[in-house]
Structure formats: C-alpha cells, structure tokens
Amino acid sequence: MSYVKPAEFVQTMIDAGESKVFMSTRDTIIRGTMAGAILAIAVAVAITTAVQTGIPITGALVFPVGFVILNLMGFDLLTGVFALAPLALFEQRPGVTKAGVLRNWLLVALGNLIGAVSVAFLVALTFTMNFSMDPGAVGQAFIKASTARSLGFAEHGLNGWITVFVKGILCNWMVCLGVVGAMVSKSVSGKVLAMWFPIFIFFGLVFEHAVVNMYLFPLGMMLGAEFTIVDWLVWNQIPVTLGNLVGGLVFTGLALYATHGKTLPARNL
C-alpha cells in the first residue's frame, strides 16, 4: 500500500476544501443528502449488530462501513467539511471567502439532515410494520439511546451540556482523522483501513456525531421516545455540532495545516 507524505496530503486537504467551497448548490445538497442517508443506514446496522450479539462493541466494529462507502463515493458530511473548507481560506485561495465556507457548511448540513431524516422514516416504517405495531428490540434500543442522550444530559444541566460538547470535540477529532486517512493511502484497501480505525474509536467510545444524531433523534421520536425537538436541539444537537466544529477544525484541520502546511511546495496560481 503506497503512502502519501504529510505535506502532500495536506495539499490535498486544501484542494478538497477549495473545491467544496466552489461546488454548486445542487451538487453540495445531493452529496450531503446521500452522505446523511448512508451514515444513517450504518447506524441501523451497528445497533442491530449490538442488539443481536449482546456485545455493544460489535456495533462499533461494523459502523465504519457506512463512512467508508460515503467517502469512497465522494459524498460529504458536515463534520468533514468543518475541517477541510476553512483550510482553503487560511491558504488564501483566490475567491474563497468566509461567506463561501459558511455557505458550504449550511448546504452540507441541510443535505445531511434531509438524508438522515428520510432514512429515519423508512427505518421506523420497517421496525413497526408500517407504524401498525410497537417496535421490537432494535427499535427499543434506539428509543433508549435517544432518550439517554437528550433527557439524560438534561438531568445534569450545564454539566450535561458541557459533557456532550466535549464528546462532540473528541468525536470529530477522530472522524476527521478518518477523512484525512483516506488521503494518506493511494490504494482502496489502504484508504479503508485508514478510515476504519478512527471511526471505530469514536463509535466505540460513544462520542457524539452531529449527522448520526440527525438520524438517531428523529428515529427515536418516530418510534415513540418521549422527548421533544427542543430537548434534542438544546441538550444534544447544538452542543454536539459546536463540539464537532472545534474537534474537526482545531484538532485535525488546523493542527495538520500548522505543522505540515509550511512545508508545502510553492503553488503556481
């Protein structure tokens, strides 16, 4: 498996960030929608595996399959563009602005939400025989998880909010290492391995991922979980998204750019 040197893959990160900023609205939303949908399916198979085996860590072992698929297909997660898009701004690429970076984030987030909620509805339908009966063991696991990760944090007030924020930081530190890992290898097998390990870490340690939660909480509510949209947003989605931004941008994007960006060869514009 051939390996790409750090200075080279940081250049690839910057180029990728630039291309995402300039991507058309249509393509950005399509790629975001497909990424959210595929990641949602991966969550479903991970929870199903954990319930069927009775061994929670098995879910973490299989979950990265979704991330691998969406990354190889060139789809975009909000968590990934948190790290990549700003690098083109820091590098002062022509035409890249703060507004352009923000536009990319918002469009990807919209696409992710559309894909995640759409799959949540389809999965809820299959868990309930078209909403005609109560969900089984896997559905109950989703209800339990979504309740614990909203009302469970709310019970602790500010301490719960801070905890979920930090879980978001740690999550996207790992997730963005997976994004970069795909750039480190030139072979498909190498890319898969480089993505698999950090994604396994975040899921196994139950860190918080904004796009995963765009699926988890709507699905929980569709299946009968007793929390509100406000509970979801205030005690999970908002702090998680902010944490993901810090983890991806600061701990991965900026860290790699700061130490390897200066070693980049001169670029002819």
PDB file of N, CA, C and O in Angstrom, residues 61-115:
ATOM      1  N   LEU A  61     -17.532  -2.009  15.597  1.00  0.00           N
ATOM      2  CA  LEU A  61     -16.692  -2.686  14.613  1.00  0.00           C
ATOM      3  C   LEU A  61     -17.278  -2.609  13.209  1.00  0.00           C
ATOM      4  O   LEU A  61     -16.536  -2.537  12.224  1.00  0.00           O
ATOM      5  N   VAL A  62     -18.616  -2.630  13.107  1.00  0.00           N
ATOM      6  CA  VAL A  62     -19.239  -2.629  11.777  1.00  0.00           C
ATOM      7  C   VAL A  62     -19.656  -1.239  11.314  1.00  0.00           C
ATOM      8  O   VAL A  62     -19.793  -1.004  10.109  1.00  0.00           O
ATOM      9  N   PHE A  63     -19.837  -0.296  12.226  1.00  0.00           N
ATOM     10  CA  PHE A  63     -20.320   1.032  11.849  1.00  0.00           C
ATOM     11  C   PHE A  63     -19.466   1.722  10.785  1.00  0.00           C
ATOM     12  O   PHE A  63     -20.013   2.388   9.892  1.00  0.00           O
ATOM     13  N   PRO A  64     -18.129   1.618  10.813  1.00  0.00           N
ATOM     14  CA  PRO A  64     -17.323   2.345   9.828  1.00  0.00           C
ATOM     15  C   PRO A  64     -17.633   2.005   8.373  1.00  0.00           C
ATOM     16  O   PRO A  64     -17.224   2.753   7.473  1.00  0.00           O
ATOM     17  N   VAL A  65     -18.342   0.912   8.119  1.00  0.00           N
ATOM     18  CA  VAL A  65     -18.662   0.561   6.735  1.00  0.00           C
ATOM     19  C   VAL A  65     -19.410   1.695   6.041  1.00  0.00           C
ATOM     20  O   VAL A  65     -19.186   1.972   4.861  1.00  0.00           O
ATOM     21  N   GLY A  66     -20.296   2.376   6.774  1.00  0.00           N
ATOM     22  CA  GLY A  66     -21.036   3.483   6.175  1.00  0.00           C
ATOM     23  C   GLY A  66     -20.139   4.649   5.820  1.00  0.00           C
ATOM     24  O   GLY A  66     -20.251   5.241   4.743  1.00  0.00           O
ATOM     25  N   PHE A  67     -19.225   4.982   6.720  1.00  0.00           N
ATOM     26  CA  PHE A  67     -18.295   6.080   6.471  1.00  0.00           C
ATOM     27  C   PHE A  67     -17.408   5.758   5.278  1.00  0.00           C
ATOM     28  O   PHE A  67     -17.136   6.626   4.447  1.00  0.00           O
ATOM     29  N   VAL A  68     -16.961   4.526   5.195  1.00  0.00           N
ATOM     30  CA  VAL A  68     -16.108   4.108   4.073  1.00  0.00           C
ATOM     31  C   VAL A  68     -16.855   4.263   2.755  1.00  0.00           C
ATOM     32  O   VAL A  68     -16.330   4.820   1.782  1.00  0.00           O
ATOM     33  N   ILE A  69     -18.085   3.784   2.709  1.00  0.00           N
ATOM     34  CA  ILE A  69     -18.867   3.854   1.470  1.00  0.00           C
ATOM     35  C   ILE A  69     -19.083   5.296   1.035  1.00  0.00           C
ATOM     36  O   ILE A  69     -18.848   5.668  -0.122  1.00  0.00           O
ATOM     37  N   LEU A  70     -19.550   6.149   1.950  1.00  0.00           N
ATOM     38  CA  LEU A  70     -19.866   7.523   1.554  1.00  0.00           C
ATOM     39  C   LEU A  70     -18.612   8.298   1.162  1.00  0.00           C
ATOM     40  O   LEU A  70     -18.650   9.139   0.257  1.00  0.00           O
ATOM     41  N   ASN A  71     -17.503   7.990   1.805  1.00  0.00           N
ATOM     42  CA  ASN A  71     -16.261   8.684   1.468  1.00  0.00           C
ATOM     43  C   ASN A  71     -15.743   8.250   0.107  1.00  0.00           C
ATOM     44  O   ASN A  71     -15.331   9.080  -0.719  1.00  0.00           O
ATOM     45  N   LEU A  72     -15.775   6.949  -0.158  1.00  0.00           N
ATOM     46  CA  LEU A  72     -15.310   6.459  -1.454  1.00  0.00           C
ATOM     47  C   LEU A  72     -16.188   6.960  -2.599  1.00  0.00           C
ATOM     48  O   LEU A  72     -15.726   7.119  -3.732  1.00  0.00           O
ATOM     49  N   MET A  73     -17.469   7.214  -2.314  1.00  0.00           N
ATOM     50  CA  MET A  73     -18.392   7.725  -3.333  1.00  0.00           C
ATOM     51  C   MET A  73     -18.291   9.242  -3.501  1.00  0.00           C
ATOM     52  O   MET A  73     -18.962   9.833  -4.356  1.00  0.00           O
ATOM     53  N   GLY A  74     -17.479   9.900  -2.670  1.00  0.00           N
ATOM     54  CA  GLY A  74     -17.301  11.340  -2.802  1.00  0.00           C
ATOM     55  C   GLY A  74     -18.415  12.160  -2.209  1.00  0.00           C
ATOM     56  O   GLY A  74     -18.625  13.325  -2.600  1.00  0.00           O
ATOM     57  N   PHE A  75     -19.154  11.608  -1.238  1.00  0.00           N
ATOM     58  CA  PHE A  75     -20.223  12.343  -0.577  1.00  0.00           C
ATOM     59  C   PHE A  75     -19.657  13.108   0.620  1.00  0.00           C
ATOM     60  O   PHE A  75     -18.545  12.830   1.077  1.00  0.00           O
ATOM     61  N   ASP A  76     -20.425  14.066   1.134  1.00  0.00           N
ATOM     62  CA  ASP A  76     -19.899  14.982   2.147  1.00  0.00           C
ATOM     63  C   ASP A  76     -20.704  14.969   3.441  1.00  0.00           C
ATOM     64  O   ASP A  76     -21.941  15.059   3.421  1.00  0.00           O
ATOM     65  N   LEU A  77     -19.992  14.903   4.557  1.00  0.00           N
ATOM     66  CA  LEU A  77     -20.579  15.079   5.878  1.00  0.00           C
ATOM     67  C   LEU A  77     -20.204  16.455   6.413  1.00  0.00           C
ATOM     68  O   LEU A  77     -19.110  16.953   6.168  1.00  0.00           O
ATOM     69  N   LEU A  78     -21.102  17.053   7.178  1.00  0.00           N
ATOM     70  CA  LEU A  78     -20.826  18.331   7.802  1.00  0.00           C
ATOM     71  C   LEU A  78     -19.551  18.256   8.636  1.00  0.00           C
ATOM     72  O   LEU A  78     -18.732  19.183   8.632  1.00  0.00           O
ATOM     73  N   THR A  79     -19.381  17.159   9.327  1.00  0.00           N
ATOM     74  CA  THR A  79     -18.213  17.000  10.188  1.00  0.00           C
ATOM     75  C   THR A  79     -16.908  17.058   9.398  1.00  0.00           C
ATOM     76  O   THR A  79     -15.908  17.577   9.882  1.00  0.00           O
ATOM     77  N   GLY A  80     -16.907  16.536   8.183  1.00  0.00           N
ATOM     78  CA  GLY A  80     -15.707  16.564   7.358  1.00  0.00           C
ATOM     79  C   GLY A  80     -15.409  17.947   6.810  1.00  0.00           C
ATOM     80  O   GLY A  80     -14.257  18.394   6.829  1.00  0.00           O
ATOM     81  N   VAL A  81     -16.439  18.640   6.319  1.00  0.00           N
ATOM     82  CA  VAL A  81     -16.196  19.969   5.746  1.00  0.00           C
ATOM     83  C   VAL A  81     -15.875  20.999   6.820  1.00  0.00           C
ATOM     84  O   VAL A  81     -15.321  22.063   6.515  1.00  0.00           O
ATOM     85  N   PHE A  82     -16.205  20.714   8.073  1.00  0.00           N
ATOM     86  CA  PHE A  82     -15.760  21.582   9.165  1.00  0.00           C
ATOM     87  C   PHE A  82     -14.233  21.717   9.155  1.00  0.00           C
ATOM     88  O   PHE A  82     -13.693  22.773   9.471  1.00  0.00           O
ATOM     89  N   ALA A  83     -13.554  20.644   8.821  1.00  0.00           N
ATOM     90  CA  ALA A  83     -12.088  20.655   8.831  1.00  0.00           C
ATOM     91  C   ALA A  83     -11.495  21.111   7.508  1.00  0.00           C
ATOM     92  O   ALA A  83     -10.458  21.791   7.490  1.00  0.00           O
ATOM     93  N   LEU A  84     -12.118  20.741   6.385  1.00  0.00           N
ATOM     94  CA  LEU A  84     -11.497  20.964   5.083  1.00  0.00           C
ATOM     95  C   LEU A  84     -11.746  22.347   4.483  1.00  0.00           C
ATOM     96  O   LEU A  84     -10.807  22.994   4.006  1.00  0.00           O
ATOM     97  N   ALA A  85     -13.003  22.782   4.489  1.00  0.00           N
ATOM     98  CA  ALA A  85     -13.332  24.030   3.794  1.00  0.00           C
ATOM     99  C   ALA A  85     -12.545  25.239   4.301  1.00  0.00           C
ATOM    100  O   ALA A  85     -12.064  26.052   3.496  1.00  0.00           O
ATOM    101  N   PRO A  86     -12.361  25.403   5.619  1.00  0.00           N
ATOM    102  CA  PRO A  86     -11.621  26.589   6.081  1.00  0.00           C
ATOM    103  C   PRO A  86     -10.151  26.616   5.675  1.00  0.00           C
ATOM    104  O   PRO A  86      -9.542  27.688   5.648  1.00  0.00           O
ATOM    105  N   LEU A  87      -9.567  25.460   5.368  1.00  0.00           N
ATOM    106  CA  LEU A  87      -8.143  25.444   5.029  1.00  0.00           C
ATOM    107  C   LEU A  87      -7.867  26.245   3.756  1.00  0.00           C
ATOM    108  O   LEU A  87      -6.820  26.878   3.635  1.00  0.00           O
ATOM    109  N   ALA A  88      -8.807  26.206   2.826  1.00  0.00           N
ATOM    110  CA  ALA A  88      -8.633  26.994   1.600  1.00  0.00           C
ATOM    111  C   ALA A  88      -8.674  28.485   1.914  1.00  0.00           C
ATOM    112  O   ALA A  88      -8.008  29.293   1.244  1.00  0.00           O
ATOM    113  N   LEU A  89      -9.442  28.847   2.939  1.00  0.00           N
ATOM    114  CA  LEU A  89      -9.488  30.245   3.377  1.00  0.00           C
ATOM    115  C   LEU A  89      -8.181  30.650   4.040  1.00  0.00           C
ATOM    116  O   LEU A  89      -7.622  31.710   3.747  1.00  0.00           O
ATOM    117  N   PHE A  90      -7.669  29.773   4.907  1.00  0.00           N
ATOM    118  CA  PHE A  90      -6.403  30.065   5.574  1.00  0.00           C
ATOM    119  C   PHE A  90      -5.255  30.170   4.571  1.00  0.00           C
ATOM    120  O   PHE A  90      -4.321  30.939   4.767  1.00  0.00           O
ATOM    121  N   GLU A  91      -5.343  29.385   3.506  1.00  0.00           N
ATOM    122  CA  GLU A  91      -4.305  29.380   2.477  1.00  0.00           C
ATOM    123  C   GLU A  91      -4.483  30.543   1.500  1.00  0.00           C
ATOM    124  O   GLU A  91      -3.663  30.739   0.603  1.00  0.00           O
ATOM    125  N   GLN A  92      -5.576  31.312   1.683  1.00  0.00           N
ATOM    126  CA  GLN A  92      -5.886  32.480   0.853  1.00  0.00           C
ATOM    127  C   GLN A  92      -6.030  32.118  -0.618  1.00  0.00           C
ATOM    128  O   GLN A  92      -5.535  32.825  -1.501  1.00  0.00           O
ATOM    129  N   ARG A  93      -6.727  31.012  -0.852  1.00  0.00           N
ATOM    130  CA  ARG A  93      -7.016  30.643  -2.238  1.00  0.00           C
ATOM    131  C   ARG A  93      -7.937  31.698  -2.861  1.00  0.00           C
ATOM    132  O   ARG A  93      -8.891  32.169  -2.212  1.00  0.00           O
ATOM    133  N   PRO A  94      -7.681  32.090  -4.104  1.00  0.00           N
ATOM    134  CA  PRO A  94      -8.467  33.145  -4.757  1.00  0.00           C
ATOM    135  C   PRO A  94      -9.965  32.834  -4.768  1.00  0.00           C
ATOM    136  O   PRO A  94     -10.375  31.726  -5.142  1.00  0.00           O
ATOM    137  N   GLY A  95     -10.771  33.781  -4.349  1.00  0.00           N
ATOM    138  CA  GLY A  95     -12.213  33.633  -4.388  1.00  0.00           C
ATOM    139  C   GLY A  95     -12.823  32.938  -3.187  1.00  0.00           C
ATOM    140  O   GLY A  95     -14.046  32.916  -3.046  1.00  0.00           O
ATOM    141  N   VAL A  96     -12.006  32.368  -2.324  1.00  0.00           N
ATOM    142  CA  VAL A  96     -12.524  31.690  -1.136  1.00  0.00           C
ATOM    143  C   VAL A  96     -12.748  32.725  -0.039  1.00  0.00           C
ATOM    144  O   VAL A  96     -11.823  33.453   0.338  1.00  0.00           O
ATOM    145  N   THR A  97     -13.969  32.809   0.457  1.00  0.00           N
ATOM    146  CA  THR A  97     -14.332  33.785   1.481  1.00  0.00           C
ATOM    147  C   THR A  97     -14.978  33.096   2.676  1.00  0.00           C
ATOM    148  O   THR A  97     -15.361  31.923   2.603  1.00  0.00           O
ATOM    149  N   LYS A  98     -15.107  33.839   3.762  1.00  0.00           N
ATOM    150  CA  LYS A  98     -15.801  33.312   4.935  1.00  0.00           C
ATOM    151  C   LYS A  98     -17.245  32.963   4.594  1.00  0.00           C
ATOM    152  O   LYS A  98     -17.770  31.945   5.048  1.00  0.00           O
ATOM    153  N   ALA A  99     -17.878  33.799   3.791  1.00  0.00           N
ATOM    154  CA  ALA A  99     -19.252  33.542   3.381  1.00  0.00           C
ATOM    155  C   ALA A  99     -19.355  32.252   2.567  1.00  0.00           C
ATOM    156  O   ALA A  99     -20.310  31.486   2.706  1.00  0.00           O
ATOM    157  N   GLY A 100     -18.348  32.007   1.737  1.00  0.00           N
ATOM    158  CA  GLY A 100     -18.350  30.790   0.933  1.00  0.00           C
ATOM    159  C   GLY A 100     -18.191  29.549   1.782  1.00  0.00           C
ATOM    160  O   GLY A 100     -18.844  28.520   1.536  1.00  0.00           O
ATOM    161  N   VAL A 101     -17.338  29.619   2.794  1.00  0.00           N
ATOM    162  CA  VAL A 101     -17.154  28.491   3.709  1.00  0.00           C
ATOM    163  C   VAL A 101     -18.446  28.232   4.473  1.00  0.00           C
ATOM    164  O   VAL A 101     -18.891  27.087   4.595  1.00  0.00           O
ATOM    165  N   LEU A 102     -19.061  29.300   4.988  1.00  0.00           N
ATOM    166  CA  LEU A 102     -20.309  29.162   5.741  1.00  0.00           C
ATOM    167  C   LEU A 102     -21.418  28.594   4.863  1.00  0.00           C
ATOM    168  O   LEU A 102     -22.201  27.747   5.305  1.00  0.00           O
ATOM    169  N   ARG A 103     -21.470  29.046   3.610  1.00  0.00           N
ATOM    170  CA  ARG A 103     -22.473  28.526   2.662  1.00  0.00           C
ATOM    171  C   ARG A 103     -22.307  27.020   2.499  1.00  0.00           C
ATOM    172  O   ARG A 103     -23.286  26.264   2.521  1.00  0.00           O
ATOM    173  N   ASN A 104     -21.058  26.574   2.339  1.00  0.00           N
ATOM    174  CA  ASN A 104     -20.799  25.152   2.183  1.00  0.00           C
ATOM    175  C   ASN A 104     -21.265  24.376   3.403  1.00  0.00           C
ATOM    176  O   ASN A 104     -21.939  23.336   3.279  1.00  0.00           O
ATOM    177  N   TRP A 105     -20.945  24.862   4.589  1.00  0.00           N
ATOM    178  CA  TRP A 105     -21.360  24.192   5.822  1.00  0.00           C
ATOM    179  C   TRP A 105     -22.878  24.062   5.903  1.00  0.00           C
ATOM    180  O   TRP A 105     -23.401  22.996   6.222  1.00  0.00           O
ATOM    181  N   LEU A 106     -23.581  25.169   5.609  1.00  0.00           N
ATOM    182  CA  LEU A 106     -25.035  25.161   5.740  1.00  0.00           C
ATOM    183  C   LEU A 106     -25.700  24.233   4.726  1.00  0.00           C
ATOM    184  O   LEU A 106     -26.648  23.504   5.054  1.00  0.00           O
ATOM    185  N   LEU A 107     -25.201  24.234   3.494  1.00  0.00           N
ATOM    186  CA  LEU A 107     -25.785  23.381   2.461  1.00  0.00           C
ATOM    187  C   LEU A 107     -25.520  21.901   2.740  1.00  0.00           C
ATOM    188  O   LEU A 107     -26.403  21.050   2.556  1.00  0.00           O
ATOM    189  N   VAL A 108     -24.302  21.585   3.186  1.00  0.00           N
ATOM    190  CA  VAL A 108     -23.989  20.202   3.533  1.00  0.00           C
ATOM    191  C   VAL A 108     -24.854  19.752   4.710  1.00  0.00           C
ATOM    192  O   VAL A 108     -25.390  18.644   4.713  1.00  0.00           O
ATOM    193  N   ALA A 109     -24.999  20.621   5.711  1.00  0.00           N
ATOM    194  CA  ALA A 109     -25.835  20.295   6.872  1.00  0.00           C
ATOM    195  C   ALA A 109     -27.277  20.043   6.446  1.00  0.00           C
ATOM    196  O   ALA A 109     -27.928  19.095   6.932  1.00  0.00           O
ATOM    197  N   LEU A 110     -27.792  20.870   5.544  1.00  0.00           N
ATOM    198  CA  LEU A 110     -29.157  20.676   5.051  1.00  0.00           C
ATOM    199  C   LEU A 110     -29.286  19.334   4.350  1.00  0.00           C
ATOM    200  O   LEU A 110     -30.240  18.586   4.579  1.00  0.00           O
ATOM    201  N   GLY A 111     -28.332  19.022   3.491  1.00  0.00           N
ATOM    202  CA  GLY A 111     -28.371  17.740   2.799  1.00  0.00           C
ATOM    203  C   GLY A 111     -28.279  16.575   3.766  1.00  0.00           C
ATOM    204  O   GLY A 111     -29.035  15.598   3.658  1.00  0.00           O
ATOM    205  N   ASN A 112     -27.359  16.655   4.727  1.00  0.00           N
ATOM    206  CA  ASN A 112     -27.227  15.600   5.735  1.00  0.00           C
ATOM    207  C   ASN A 112     -28.539  15.386   6.475  1.00  0.00           C
ATOM    208  O   ASN A 112     -28.954  14.248   6.720  1.00  0.00           O
ATOM    209  N   LEU A 113     -29.201  16.484   6.852  1.00  0.00           N
ATOM    210  CA  LEU A 113     -30.468  16.391   7.592  1.00  0.00           C
ATOM    211  C   LEU A 113     -31.549  15.738   6.741  1.00  0.00           C
ATOM    212  O   LEU A 113     -32.288  14.867   7.225  1.00  0.00           O
ATOM    213  N   ILE A 114     -31.635  16.126   5.486  1.00  0.00           N
ATOM    214  CA  ILE A 114     -32.632  15.535   4.584  1.00  0.00           C
ATOM    215  C   ILE A 114     -32.414  14.030   4.467  1.00  0.00           C
ATOM    216  O   ILE A 114     -33.346  13.230   4.589  1.00  0.00           O
ATOM    217  N   GLY A 115     -31.165  13.634   4.230  1.00  0.00           N
ATOM    218  CA  GLY A 115     -30.866  12.213   4.076  1.00  0.00           C
ATOM    219  C   GLY A 115     -31.115  11.430   5.354  1.00  0.00           C
ATOM    220  O   GLY A 115     -31.709  10.344   5.322  1.00  0.00           O
TER     221      GLY A 115
END
